[in-house]
Amino acid sequence: MKPHDSIPLNFIEYPSDAMLERARGFYAEMSGRRTVREFSSRPVARELIETCIRTAGTAPSGANQQPWHFVVVSDAQMKSRIRFAAEAEETEFYERRATDEWLEALAPLGTDADKSFLEVAPYLIAIFYEAYGFDDAGKRIKRYYPMDSVGIASGMLIAALHHAGLASLTHTPSPMAFLNEILGRPDNERPFLLLVVGYPANGARVPSITRKPLASIAHFVEQPNVAALSTDQT
């Protein structure tokens, strides 16, 4: 089925060796990305954040509904309110809700209920997804794959921030309904992620972890080599 309205595709095809070089270069850059929990209060230009969010807004989404909303918080009083609410949920998690197995899994990362970075970092980006939307007449309309779509956009935002030279932390206190109340978001929006953004603090350290090798995260289902098969059978 063809779209009702279309424009020419803006696609740049590179020579195969240039494609591989670009892919390797981007991998090398992203492999240095690490989640940071020690932030500097150094200011970050708003235009930089705006541009990275524009990049996130180019993500694919179900039926192109773009069911995301990014609330960028730099106000100190608002960040303090978010920290207070987040730490209340985190304290409940660490002291009561988390299983021993879960706490054991988190132990190597050194996390706890203290979320001081929520006030120190220059920016917090609260990412919401629309559980449903409204048409021009105010009638409720379905959103297709909203969480999947916003998950993709969030990943693109994290990559864009790292590419620009900033550090980030994905923070997901549970539940996060307090973000709707504090940030004045409507009932049809659900908090998806709280992204902490800024420069790492001087001397910041991160846990010593490794990433899984390709063989552990990917499996290739390929066409058999016909030529090789013919040779083997003769």
PDB file of C-alpha atoms in Angstrom:
ATOM      1  CA  MET A   1       0.000   0.000   0.000  1.00  0.00           C
ATOM      2  CA  LYS A   2       1.397   3.389  -1.016  1.00  0.00           C
ATOM      3  CA  PRO A   3       1.083   6.457   1.220  1.00  0.00           C
ATOM      4  CA  HIS A   4      -1.636   8.961   0.356  1.00  0.00           C
ATOM      5  CA  ASP A   5       0.929  11.736   0.130  1.00  0.00           C
ATOM      6  CA  SER A   6       4.641  11.242  -0.401  1.00  0.00           C
ATOM      7  CA  ILE A   7       7.905  13.036  -1.064  1.00  0.00           C
ATOM      8  CA  PRO A   8      11.215  11.783  -2.480  1.00  0.00           C
ATOM      9  CA  LEU A   9      13.352   9.827  -0.020  1.00  0.00           C
ATOM     10  CA  ASN A  10      16.326  11.774   1.302  1.00  0.00           C
ATOM     11  CA  PHE A  11      18.794   8.903   1.508  1.00  0.00           C
ATOM     12  CA  ILE A  12      22.577   9.053   1.153  1.00  0.00           C
ATOM     13  CA  GLU A  13      24.268   5.862   0.018  1.00  0.00           C
ATOM     14  CA  TYR A  14      27.955   5.603   0.856  1.00  0.00           C
ATOM     15  CA  PRO A  15      30.565   3.317  -0.704  1.00  0.00           C
ATOM     16  CA  SER A  16      30.711   0.012   1.170  1.00  0.00           C
ATOM     17  CA  ASP A  17      34.113   0.739   2.727  1.00  0.00           C
ATOM     18  CA  ALA A  18      32.894   4.157   3.913  1.00  0.00           C
ATOM     19  CA  MET A  19      29.774   2.543   5.383  1.00  0.00           C
ATOM     20  CA  LEU A  20      31.852   0.119   7.424  1.00  0.00           C
ATOM     21  CA  GLU A  21      34.182   2.915   8.540  1.00  0.00           C
ATOM     22  CA  ARG A  22      31.223   5.018   9.683  1.00  0.00           C
ATOM     23  CA  ALA A  23      29.661   2.066  11.511  1.00  0.00           C
ATOM     24  CA  ARG A  24      32.922   1.228  13.249  1.00  0.00           C
ATOM     25  CA  GLY A  25      33.494   4.855  14.193  1.00  0.00           C
ATOM     26  CA  PHE A  26      30.034   5.207  15.711  1.00  0.00           C
ATOM     27  CA  TYR A  27      30.432   1.932  17.585  1.00  0.00           C
ATOM     28  CA  ALA A  28      33.798   3.080  18.965  1.00  0.00           C
ATOM     29  CA  GLU A  29      32.200   6.323  20.122  1.00  0.00           C
ATOM     30  CA  MET A  30      29.170   4.682  21.718  1.00  0.00           C
ATOM     31  CA  SER A  31      31.195   1.913  23.351  1.00  0.00           C
ATOM     32  CA  GLY A  32      32.711   4.645  25.525  1.00  0.00           C
ATOM     33  CA  ARG A  33      29.277   5.712  26.772  1.00  0.00           C
ATOM     34  CA  ARG A  34      28.758   5.048  30.458  1.00  0.00           C
ATOM     35  CA  THR A  35      25.961   5.822  32.860  1.00  0.00           C
ATOM     36  CA  VAL A  36      27.156   8.537  35.251  1.00  0.00           C
ATOM     37  CA  ARG A  37      25.959   9.098  38.817  1.00  0.00           C
ATOM     38  CA  GLU A  38      28.387  11.872  39.776  1.00  0.00           C
ATOM     39  CA  PHE A  39      27.524  15.092  37.961  1.00  0.00           C
ATOM     40  CA  SER A  40      29.007  18.557  37.814  1.00  0.00           C
ATOM     41  CA  SER A  41      26.748  21.577  38.243  1.00  0.00           C
ATOM     42  CA  ARG A  42      28.419  23.158  35.206  1.00  0.00           C
ATOM     43  CA  PRO A  43      25.819  24.855  33.018  1.00  0.00           C
ATOM     44  CA  VAL A  44      24.890  23.323  29.666  1.00  0.00           C
ATOM     45  CA  ALA A  45      23.627  25.410  26.762  1.00  0.00           C
ATOM     46  CA  ARG A  46      19.883  25.029  26.291  1.00  0.00           C
ATOM     47  CA  GLU A  47      20.313  24.919  22.511  1.00  0.00           C
ATOM     48  CA  LEU A  48      22.377  21.755  22.922  1.00  0.00           C
ATOM     49  CA  ILE A  49      19.530  20.051  24.801  1.00  0.00           C
ATOM     50  CA  GLU A  50      16.979  21.322  22.292  1.00  0.00           C
ATOM     51  CA  THR A  51      18.957  19.914  19.365  1.00  0.00           C
ATOM     52  CA  CYS A  52      19.331  16.495  21.012  1.00  0.00           C
ATOM     53  CA  ILE A  53      15.583  16.382  21.691  1.00  0.00           C
ATOM     54  CA  ARG A  54      14.937  17.259  18.061  1.00  0.00           C
ATOM     55  CA  THR A  55      17.038  14.219  17.190  1.00  0.00           C
ATOM     56  CA  ALA A  56      14.931  12.064  19.518  1.00  0.00           C
ATOM     57  CA  GLY A  57      11.847  13.415  17.760  1.00  0.00           C
ATOM     58  CA  THR A  58      13.005  11.843  14.484  1.00  0.00           C
ATOM     59  CA  ALA A  59      12.491   8.342  15.921  1.00  0.00           C
ATOM     60  CA  PRO A  60      10.076   5.962  14.203  1.00  0.00           C
ATOM     61  CA  SER A  61       6.736   5.523  15.938  1.00  0.00           C
ATOM     62  CA  GLY A  62       3.571   3.475  15.561  1.00  0.00           C
ATOM     63  CA  ALA A  63       1.435   5.029  12.782  1.00  0.00           C
ATOM     64  CA  ASN A  64       3.784   8.047  13.000  1.00  0.00           C
ATOM     65  CA  GLN A  65       1.803   9.300  16.003  1.00  0.00           C
ATOM     66  CA  GLN A  66       4.969  10.470  17.791  1.00  0.00           C
ATOM     67  CA  PRO A  67       3.445   9.789  21.234  1.00  0.00           C
ATOM     68  CA  TRP A  68       6.190  11.406  23.285  1.00  0.00           C
ATOM     69  CA  HIS A  69       6.611  14.514  25.358  1.00  0.00           C
ATOM     70  CA  PHE A  70       9.882  15.745  26.867  1.00  0.00           C
ATOM     71  CA  VAL A  71       9.768  18.011  29.915  1.00  0.00           C
ATOM     72  CA  VAL A  72      13.145  19.692  30.415  1.00  0.00           C
ATOM     73  CA  VAL A  73      13.738  20.853  33.996  1.00  0.00           C
ATOM     74  CA  SER A  74      16.515  23.227  35.020  1.00  0.00           C
ATOM     75  CA  ASP A  75      14.708  25.140  37.770  1.00  0.00           C
ATOM     76  CA  ALA A  76      16.417  24.422  41.111  1.00  0.00           C
ATOM     77  CA  GLN A  77      13.211  24.381  43.169  1.00  0.00           C
ATOM     78  CA  MET A  78      11.527  21.979  40.755  1.00  0.00           C
ATOM     79  CA  LYS A  79      14.570  19.684  40.719  1.00  0.00           C
ATOM     80  CA  SER A  80      14.496  19.661  44.525  1.00  0.00           C
ATOM     81  CA  ARG A  81      10.821  18.620  44.525  1.00  0.00           C
ATOM     82  CA  ILE A  82      11.550  15.829  42.057  1.00  0.00           C
ATOM     83  CA  ARG A  83      14.457  14.606  44.170  1.00  0.00           C
ATOM     84  CA  PHE A  84      12.340  14.571  47.333  1.00  0.00           C
ATOM     85  CA  ALA A  85       9.581  12.549  45.657  1.00  0.00           C
ATOM     86  CA  ALA A  86      12.005  10.196  43.898  1.00  0.00           C
ATOM     87  CA  GLU A  87      13.948   9.468  47.078  1.00  0.00           C
ATOM     88  CA  ALA A  88      10.727   8.641  48.908  1.00  0.00           C
ATOM     89  CA  GLU A  89       9.975   5.962  46.302  1.00  0.00           C
ATOM     90  CA  GLU A  90      13.574   4.762  46.259  1.00  0.00           C
ATOM     91  CA  THR A  91      13.687   4.417  50.046  1.00  0.00           C
ATOM     92  CA  GLU A  92      10.524   2.332  49.900  1.00  0.00           C
ATOM     93  CA  PHE A  93      12.119   0.206  47.187  1.00  0.00           C
ATOM     94  CA  TYR A  94      15.443  -0.439  48.926  1.00  0.00           C
ATOM     95  CA  GLU A  95      13.949  -0.969  52.373  1.00  0.00           C
ATOM     96  CA  ARG A  96      10.748  -2.872  51.570  1.00  0.00           C
ATOM     97  CA  ARG A  97       9.881  -3.692  47.959  1.00  0.00           C
ATOM     98  CA  ALA A  98      13.143  -5.002  46.504  1.00  0.00           C
ATOM     99  CA  THR A  99      13.860  -8.712  46.818  1.00  0.00           C
ATOM    100  CA  ASP A 100      17.229  -9.926  48.082  1.00  0.00           C
ATOM    101  CA  GLU A 101      17.967 -11.184  44.581  1.00  0.00           C
ATOM    102  CA  TRP A 102      17.274  -7.752  43.088  1.00  0.00           C
ATOM    103  CA  LEU A 103      19.434  -5.987  45.649  1.00  0.00           C
ATOM    104  CA  GLU A 104      22.215  -8.477  44.989  1.00  0.00           C
ATOM    105  CA  ALA A 105      22.041  -7.695  41.267  1.00  0.00           C
ATOM    106  CA  LEU A 106      22.289  -3.958  42.000  1.00  0.00           C
ATOM    107  CA  ALA A 107      25.136  -4.265  44.505  1.00  0.00           C
ATOM    108  CA  PRO A 108      28.009  -4.076  41.936  1.00  0.00           C
ATOM    109  CA  LEU A 109      26.627  -0.743  40.711  1.00  0.00           C
ATOM    110  CA  GLY A 110      26.688   0.820  44.183  1.00  0.00           C
ATOM    111  CA  THR A 111      23.196   2.312  43.926  1.00  0.00           C
ATOM    112  CA  ASP A 112      21.091   3.339  46.919  1.00  0.00           C
ATOM    113  CA  ALA A 113      18.194   5.634  47.816  1.00  0.00           C
ATOM    114  CA  ASP A 114      20.348   8.791  47.729  1.00  0.00           C
ATOM    115  CA  LYS A 115      19.659  10.609  44.447  1.00  0.00           C
ATOM    116  CA  SER A 116      21.528  13.854  45.005  1.00  0.00           C
ATOM    117  CA  PHE A 117      22.409  13.963  41.307  1.00  0.00           C
ATOM    118  CA  LEU A 118      18.808  15.030  40.658  1.00  0.00           C
ATOM    119  CA  GLU A 119      19.647  18.437  42.128  1.00  0.00           C
ATOM    120  CA  VAL A 120      23.292  18.694  41.044  1.00  0.00           C
ATOM    121  CA  ALA A 121      22.980  18.018  37.303  1.00  0.00           C
ATOM    122  CA  PRO A 122      21.951  21.075  35.261  1.00  0.00           C
ATOM    123  CA  TYR A 123      19.116  19.295  33.461  1.00  0.00           C
ATOM    124  CA  LEU A 124      16.505  16.648  34.131  1.00  0.00           C
ATOM    125  CA  ILE A 125      14.501  15.437  31.140  1.00  0.00           C
ATOM    126  CA  ALA A 126      11.255  13.738  32.108  1.00  0.00           C
ATOM    127  CA  ILE A 127      10.085  11.607  29.194  1.00  0.00           C
ATOM    128  CA  PHE A 128       6.387  10.789  28.929  1.00  0.00           C
ATOM    129  CA  TYR A 129       4.432   8.589  26.543  1.00  0.00           C
ATOM    130  CA  GLU A 130       0.845   9.202  25.529  1.00  0.00           C
ATOM    131  CA  ALA A 131      -1.329   6.259  26.544  1.00  0.00           C
ATOM    132  CA  TYR A 132      -4.013   7.774  24.313  1.00  0.00           C
ATOM    133  CA  GLY A 133      -4.515  11.007  22.420  1.00  0.00           C
ATOM    134  CA  PHE A 134      -7.278  13.348  21.288  1.00  0.00           C
ATOM    135  CA  ASP A 135      -8.417  14.481  17.873  1.00  0.00           C
ATOM    136  CA  ASP A 136      -9.230  18.090  16.986  1.00  0.00           C
ATOM    137  CA  ALA A 137     -12.749  17.629  18.334  1.00  0.00           C
ATOM    138  CA  GLY A 138     -11.490  16.348  21.671  1.00  0.00           C
ATOM    139  CA  LYS A 139     -12.450  12.750  21.002  1.00  0.00           C
ATOM    140  CA  ARG A 140     -10.177  10.142  22.588  1.00  0.00           C
ATOM    141  CA  ILE A 141      -8.083   8.243  20.033  1.00  0.00           C
ATOM    142  CA  LYS A 142      -5.888   5.177  20.347  1.00  0.00           C
ATOM    143  CA  ARG A 143      -2.101   5.353  20.374  1.00  0.00           C
ATOM    144  CA  TYR A 144      -0.292   2.485  18.668  1.00  0.00           C
ATOM    145  CA  TYR A 145       2.806   1.034  20.356  1.00  0.00           C
ATOM    146  CA  PRO A 146       3.404   4.152  22.467  1.00  0.00           C
ATOM    147  CA  MET A 147       5.877   2.594  24.921  1.00  0.00           C
ATOM    148  CA  ASP A 148       7.863   0.934  22.127  1.00  0.00           C
ATOM    149  CA  SER A 149       7.978   4.215  20.212  1.00  0.00           C
ATOM    150  CA  VAL A 150       9.069   6.269  23.217  1.00  0.00           C
ATOM    151  CA  GLY A 151      11.668   3.637  24.109  1.00  0.00           C
ATOM    152  CA  ILE A 152      13.249   4.067  20.669  1.00  0.00           C
ATOM    153  CA  ALA A 153      13.141   7.870  20.969  1.00  0.00           C
ATOM    154  CA  SER A 154      14.746   7.687  24.425  1.00  0.00           C
ATOM    155  CA  GLY A 155      17.593   5.560  23.084  1.00  0.00           C
ATOM    156  CA  MET A 156      18.163   8.040  20.285  1.00  0.00           C
ATOM    157  CA  LEU A 157      18.198  10.887  22.808  1.00  0.00           C
ATOM    158  CA  ILE A 158      20.802   9.133  24.954  1.00  0.00           C
ATOM    159  CA  ALA A 159      22.960   8.513  21.865  1.00  0.00           C
ATOM    160  CA  ALA A 160      22.575  12.136  20.737  1.00  0.00           C
ATOM    161  CA  LEU A 161      23.563  13.473  24.153  1.00  0.00           C
ATOM    162  CA  HIS A 162      26.651  11.260  24.273  1.00  0.00           C
ATOM    163  CA  HIS A 163      27.581  12.211  20.706  1.00  0.00           C
ATOM    164  CA  ALA A 164      27.313  15.884  21.696  1.00  0.00           C
ATOM    165  CA  GLY A 165      29.699  15.356  24.625  1.00  0.00           C
ATOM    166  CA  LEU A 166      27.320  15.101  27.573  1.00  0.00           C
ATOM    167  CA  ALA A 167      26.813  12.401  30.185  1.00  0.00           C
ATOM    168  CA  SER A 168      23.445  10.979  31.176  1.00  0.00           C
ATOM    169  CA  LEU A 169      21.767   8.691  33.674  1.00  0.00           C
ATOM    170  CA  THR A 170      18.543   6.766  33.140  1.00  0.00           C
ATOM    171  CA  HIS A 171      16.549   7.017  36.357  1.00  0.00           C
ATOM    172  CA  THR A 172      13.313   5.083  36.841  1.00  0.00           C
ATOM    173  CA  PRO A 173      11.916   5.400  40.365  1.00  0.00           C
ATOM    174  CA  SER A 174       8.801   3.266  40.638  1.00  0.00           C
ATOM    175  CA  PRO A 175       6.089   4.367  40.602  1.00  0.00           C
ATOM    176  CA  MET A 176       6.720   7.678  38.825  1.00  0.00           C
ATOM    177  CA  ALA A 177       3.231   9.190  38.921  1.00  0.00           C
ATOM    178  CA  PHE A 178       4.637  12.036  41.042  1.00  0.00           C
ATOM    179  CA  LEU A 179       6.146  13.436  37.837  1.00  0.00           C
ATOM    180  CA  ASN A 180       2.674  14.093  36.402  1.00  0.00           C
ATOM    181  CA  GLU A 181       1.718  16.022  39.523  1.00  0.00           C
ATOM    182  CA  ILE A 182       4.935  18.003  39.908  1.00  0.00           C
ATOM    183  CA  LEU A 183       5.293  18.809  36.195  1.00  0.00           C
ATOM    184  CA  GLY A 184       1.599  19.361  35.514  1.00  0.00           C
ATOM    185  CA  ARG A 185       1.253  16.725  32.809  1.00  0.00           C
ATOM    186  CA  PRO A 186      -2.220  15.500  31.755  1.00  0.00           C
ATOM    187  CA  ASP A 187      -3.746  12.148  32.657  1.00  0.00           C
ATOM    188  CA  ASN A 188      -3.220  10.676  29.176  1.00  0.00           C
ATOM    189  CA  GLU A 189       0.556  10.903  29.615  1.00  0.00           C
ATOM    190  CA  ARG A 190       2.554   8.309  31.546  1.00  0.00           C
ATOM    191  CA  PRO A 191       6.103   8.809  32.867  1.00  0.00           C
ATOM    192  CA  PHE A 192       8.524   6.586  30.985  1.00  0.00           C
ATOM    193  CA  LEU A 193      11.967   7.736  32.066  1.00  0.00           C
ATOM    194  CA  LEU A 194      13.735  10.460  34.004  1.00  0.00           C
ATOM    195  CA  LEU A 195      16.971  11.317  32.228  1.00  0.00           C
ATOM    196  CA  VAL A 196      19.673  13.159  34.186  1.00  0.00           C
ATOM    197  CA  VAL A 197      21.936  15.192  31.883  1.00  0.00           C
ATOM    198  CA  GLY A 198      25.116  17.214  32.265  1.00  0.00           C
ATOM    199  CA  TYR A 199      28.884  16.984  32.557  1.00  0.00           C
ATOM    200  CA  PRO A 200      30.512  14.357  34.767  1.00  0.00           C
ATOM    201  CA  ALA A 201      31.944  15.652  38.036  1.00  0.00           C
ATOM    202  CA  ASN A 202      35.715  16.022  38.200  1.00  0.00           C
ATOM    203  CA  GLY A 203      37.140  12.670  39.209  1.00  0.00           C
ATOM    204  CA  ALA A 204      33.843  10.871  38.590  1.00  0.00           C
ATOM    205  CA  ARG A 205      34.127   7.099  38.731  1.00  0.00           C
ATOM    206  CA  VAL A 206      31.886   4.423  37.270  1.00  0.00           C
ATOM    207  CA  PRO A 207      31.464   0.725  38.071  1.00  0.00           C
ATOM    208  CA  SER A 208      33.877  -1.644  36.354  1.00  0.00           C
ATOM    209  CA  ILE A 209      31.547  -3.533  34.045  1.00  0.00           C
ATOM    210  CA  THR A 210      31.791  -5.202  30.648  1.00  0.00           C
ATOM    211  CA  ARG A 211      29.396  -5.495  27.732  1.00  0.00           C
ATOM    212  CA  LYS A 212      28.287  -8.812  26.333  1.00  0.00           C
ATOM    213  CA  PRO A 213      30.141  -9.901  23.176  1.00  0.00           C
ATOM    214  CA  LEU A 214      28.351  -9.996  19.832  1.00  0.00           C
ATOM    215  CA  ALA A 215      27.964 -13.773  19.975  1.00  0.00           C
ATOM    216  CA  SER A 216      25.932 -13.412  23.190  1.00  0.00           C
ATOM    217  CA  ILE A 217      23.517 -10.762  21.913  1.00  0.00           C
ATOM    218  CA  ALA A 218      23.023 -11.643  18.240  1.00  0.00           C
ATOM    219  CA  HIS A 219      22.249 -14.667  16.110  1.00  0.00           C
ATOM    220  CA  PHE A 220      22.443 -14.596  12.315  1.00  0.00           C
ATOM    221  CA  VAL A 221      20.101 -16.705  10.197  1.00  0.00           C
ATOM    222  CA  GLU A 222      21.716 -16.704   6.774  1.00  0.00           C
ATOM    223  CA  GLN A 223      21.220 -18.235   3.360  1.00  0.00           C
ATOM    224  CA  PRO A 224      23.552 -21.199   2.841  1.00  0.00           C
ATOM    225  CA  ASN A 225      26.432 -20.596   0.474  1.00  0.00           C
ATOM    226  CA  VAL A 226      25.043 -22.202  -2.678  1.00  0.00           C
ATOM    227  CA  ALA A 227      28.410 -22.425  -4.425  1.00  0.00           C
ATOM    228  CA  ALA A 228      30.026 -24.095  -1.421  1.00  0.00           C
ATOM    229  CA  LEU A 229      27.092 -26.492  -1.120  1.00  0.00           C
ATOM    230  CA  SER A 230      27.384 -27.514  -4.774  1.00  0.00           C
ATOM    231  CA  THR A 231      31.090 -28.182  -4.421  1.00  0.00           C
ATOM    232  CA  ASP A 232      30.575 -30.308  -1.306  1.00  0.00           C
ATOM    233  CA  GLN A 233      28.002 -32.444  -3.062  1.00  0.00           C
ATOM    234  CA  THR A 234      30.062 -33.250  -6.143  1.00  0.00           C
TER     235      THR A 234
END
